[in-house]
CSV table of C-alpha atoms in Angstrom, one decimal:
chain,number,residue,atom,x,y,z
A,217,MET,CA,0.1,-0.1,-0.1
A,218,ASP,CA,3.2,2.2,0.4
A,219,VAL,CA,4.0,1.7,-3.4
A,220,SER,CA,1.1,3.5,-4.8
A,221,PRO,CA,-1.7,5.6,-3.3
A,222,LEU,CA,-4.2,3.9,-5.6
A,223,VAL,CA,-3.8,0.6,-3.7
A,224,LYS,CA,-6.6,0.4,-1.1
A,225,THR,CA,-7.6,-3.1,-0.9
A,226,TYR,CA,-6.1,-6.5,-1.3
A,227,PRO,CA,-7.5,-7.1,-4.8
A,228,ASP,CA,-5.5,-3.8,-5.8
A,229,ILE,CA,-2.3,-5.6,-4.1
A,230,GLY,CA,-3.2,-8.7,-6.3
A,231,HIS,CA,-3.4,-6.5,-9.4
A,232,LEU,CA,-0.3,-4.8,-8.7
A,233,ALA,CA,1.6,-8.1,-8.1
A,234,PHE,CA,-0.2,-10.3,-10.8
A,235,GLY,CA,-2.2,-8.3,-12.9
A,236,SER,CA,-6.0,-8.8,-13.6
A,237,THR,CA,-5.8,-12.6,-12.8
A,238,GLY,CA,-4.3,-11.9,-9.5
A,239,ARG,CA,-7.2,-9.2,-8.7
A,240,ALA,CA,-9.8,-11.7,-9.9
A,241,ILE,CA,-8.4,-14.6,-7.8
A,242,ILE,CA,-7.7,-12.7,-4.6
A,243,SER,CA,-11.1,-11.0,-4.8
A,244,THR,CA,-12.9,-14.3,-5.2
A,245,PHE,CA,-11.3,-15.8,-2.1
A,246,MET,CA,-11.7,-12.5,-0.1
A,247,TYR,CA,-15.4,-12.2,-0.6
A,248,LEU,CA,-16.0,-15.9,-0.3
A,249,GLU,CA,-14.3,-15.7,3.0
A,250,LEU,CA,-16.1,-12.7,4.2
A,251,PHE,CA,-19.4,-14.2,3.1
A,252,LEU,CA,-18.8,-17.5,4.9
A,253,LEU,CA,-17.4,-15.7,7.9
A,254,ALA,CA,-20.9,-13.7,8.2
A,255,VAL,CA,-22.6,-17.0,7.8
A,256,GLU,CA,-20.6,-18.6,10.4
A,257,PHE,CA,-21.2,-15.8,12.8
A,258,LEU,CA,-24.7,-16.0,12.4
A,259,ILE,CA,-24.9,-19.7,13.0
A,260,LEU,CA,-22.8,-19.4,16.2
A,261,GLU,CA,-25.0,-16.6,17.3
A,262,GLY,CA,-28.1,-18.7,16.8
A,263,ASP,CA,-26.8,-21.8,18.4
A,264,ASN,CA,-25.4,-19.9,21.5
A,265,LEU,CA,-28.6,-17.8,22.1
A,266,HIS,CA,-30.8,-20.9,21.5
A,267,LYS,CA,-29.0,-22.8,24.4
A,268,LEU,CA,-29.4,-19.7,26.6
A,269,PHE,CA,-33.2,-19.2,25.8
A,270,PRO,CA,-34.4,-22.5,24.4
A,271,HIS,CA,-38.2,-21.8,24.8
A,272,ALA,CA,-38.0,-18.4,23.0
A,273,TYR,CA,-40.4,-18.0,20.0
A,274,LEU,CA,-41.9,-15.2,18.0
A,275,HIS,CA,-45.5,-15.3,16.5
A,276,ILE,CA,-45.4,-13.1,13.5
A,277,PHE,CA,-47.6,-13.0,10.2
A,278,GLY,CA,-49.4,-16.1,11.4
A,279,LYS,CA,-46.3,-18.3,11.7
A,280,ASN,CA,-44.3,-19.2,14.8
A,281,ILE,CA,-40.4,-18.7,14.2
A,282,GLY,CA,-38.4,-20.1,17.1
A,283,GLY,CA,-35.2,-21.8,18.1
A,284,LYS,CA,-32.0,-21.2,16.3
A,285,HIS,CA,-33.9,-19.6,13.2
A,286,LEU,CA,-35.2,-16.8,15.5
A,287,PHE,CA,-32.0,-16.0,16.9
A,288,VAL,CA,-30.1,-16.1,13.5
A,289,LEU,CA,-32.7,-13.7,12.1
A,290,LEU,CA,-32.4,-11.3,15.2
A,291,SER,CA,-28.8,-11.6,15.2
A,292,ALA,CA,-28.8,-10.4,11.3
A,293,LEU,CA,-31.1,-7.6,12.2
A,294,VAL,CA,-28.9,-6.3,15.0
A,295,MET,CA,-25.7,-6.6,12.9
A,296,LEU,CA,-26.9,-5.4,9.7
A,297,PRO,CA,-27.0,-1.6,10.3
A,298,THR,CA,-23.3,-1.9,11.1
A,299,THR,CA,-22.7,-2.8,7.5
A,300,TRP,CA,-24.1,0.7,6.4
A,301,LEU,CA,-21.5,2.7,8.0
A,302,ARG,CA,-19.4,5.1,5.7
A,303,SER,CA,-16.5,5.1,8.2
A,304,LEU,CA,-15.2,2.3,10.3
A,305,SER,CA,-14.3,4.9,13.0
A,306,LEU,CA,-17.7,4.3,14.5
A,307,LEU,CA,-17.0,0.7,14.9
A,308,ALA,CA,-14.2,1.4,17.4
A,309,TYR,CA,-17.1,1.8,20.0
A,310,VAL,CA,-18.2,-1.6,19.3
A,311,SER,CA,-14.7,-3.0,19.4
A,312,ALA,CA,-14.2,-1.3,22.9
A,313,GLY,CA,-17.5,-3.1,24.0
A,314,GLY,CA,-15.9,-6.2,22.8
A,315,VAL,CA,-12.9,-5.7,24.8
A,316,LEU,CA,-14.9,-4.8,27.9
A,317,ALA,CA,-16.9,-8.0,27.3
A,318,SER,CA,-14.0,-10.4,27.2
A,319,ILE,CA,-12.5,-8.6,30.4
A,320,VAL,CA,-15.7,-9.1,32.1
A,321,LEU,CA,-16.0,-12.8,31.0
A,322,ILE,CA,-12.4,-13.6,32.1
A,323,GLY,CA,-12.8,-11.8,35.4
A,324,SER,CA,-16.1,-13.9,36.0
A,325,VAL,CA,-14.6,-17.1,35.1
A,326,PHE,CA,-11.7,-16.6,37.6
A,327,TRP,CA,-14.0,-15.1,40.2
A,328,VAL,CA,-16.3,-18.3,40.1
A,329,GLY,CA,-13.3,-20.7,40.2
A,330,ALA,CA,-11.4,-19.0,42.9
A,331,PHE,CA,-14.3,-17.9,45.2
A,332,GLU,CA,-17.5,-19.6,44.4
A,333,GLY,CA,-16.6,-23.1,45.6
A,334,VAL,CA,-16.1,-24.5,42.0
A,335,GLY,CA,-12.5,-24.4,42.1
A,336,PHE,CA,-9.8,-25.2,39.6
A,337,ASN,CA,-9.5,-29.0,39.8
A,338,GLU,CA,-7.7,-31.0,37.1
A,339,GLN,CA,-10.7,-33.0,36.2
A,340,GLY,CA,-12.1,-33.8,33.0
A,341,VAL,CA,-11.2,-34.9,29.4
A,342,LEU,CA,-8.1,-33.5,28.0
A,343,TRP,CA,-9.1,-33.8,24.2
A,344,ARG,CA,-12.8,-33.9,23.0
A,345,TRP,CA,-12.8,-35.0,19.4
A,346,ASN,CA,-16.6,-34.2,18.9
A,347,GLY,CA,-16.1,-30.6,19.5
A,348,LEU,CA,-13.0,-30.2,17.1
A,349,PRO,CA,-15.3,-28.8,14.2
A,350,THR,CA,-16.8,-26.2,16.6
A,351,THR,CA,-13.4,-25.0,17.9
A,352,ILE,CA,-11.8,-24.8,14.5
A,353,SER,CA,-14.8,-22.6,13.1
A,354,LEU,CA,-14.4,-20.4,16.3
A,355,TYR,CA,-10.7,-20.0,15.9
A,356,THR,CA,-11.3,-19.2,12.1
A,357,PHE,CA,-14.1,-16.8,12.9
A,358,CYS,CA,-11.7,-14.9,15.5
A,359,TYR,CA,-8.8,-14.7,13.3
A,360,CYS,CA,-10.4,-13.6,10.0
A,361,GLY,CA,-10.2,-10.0,10.7
A,362,HIS,CA,-7.3,-9.5,8.2
A,363,ALA,CA,-9.7,-8.8,5.3
A,364,VAL,CA,-10.7,-5.4,6.6
A,365,PHE,CA,-6.9,-4.2,7.3
A,366,PRO,CA,-6.6,-2.2,4.0
A,367,THR,CA,-10.2,-0.5,4.7
A,368,LEU,CA,-9.1,0.4,8.2
A,369,CYS,CA,-6.0,1.9,6.8
A,370,SER,CA,-7.6,3.8,4.2
A,371,SER,CA,-10.1,4.9,6.7
A,372,MET,CA,-7.5,6.5,9.3
A,373,LYS,CA,-6.8,10.1,9.2
A,374,ASP,CA,-3.4,9.6,10.0
A,375,ARG,CA,-2.1,6.5,7.8
A,376,SER,CA,1.4,6.4,9.5
A,377,GLN,CA,-0.2,5.3,12.7
A,378,PHE,CA,-1.5,2.0,10.9
A,379,PRO,CA,1.4,-0.1,12.5
A,380,LYS,CA,-0.2,0.3,16.0
A,381,VAL,CA,-3.4,-1.2,14.6
A,382,THR,CA,-1.6,-4.6,14.0
């Protein structure tokens, strides 16, 4: 991105390095990854919220929508407005909320383990093979943010500060 001011996305980098074929290949993989990531996020939200509220349903237009389908739809409706933002600077507040939620979650786990009588005992199964697909998808979801790095860089007021992002 430092080579040319016209380079703003990964497909631009692919075009600079490999021509129009590079742009097409990188665009295909990037958009496919982002689409599948969105689908994965909605499925994870639907599953997790359904486990928390198993009897929730909504009666609308003469139909009952319940279970995972309800929570997938609700999650999509909550997240959809964030895709309409013209500048990613507003998402910094959402990111700060995620950091705060992570701190509260870690603190809660340690509090329950240390002070609520649950303890940190070395019991249980070390490796659960049936949970491997879910684990891989969670890690994939958590580490697929690289697709927005060029957009973040081009949205910054002072692009020289971008190394602090990564």
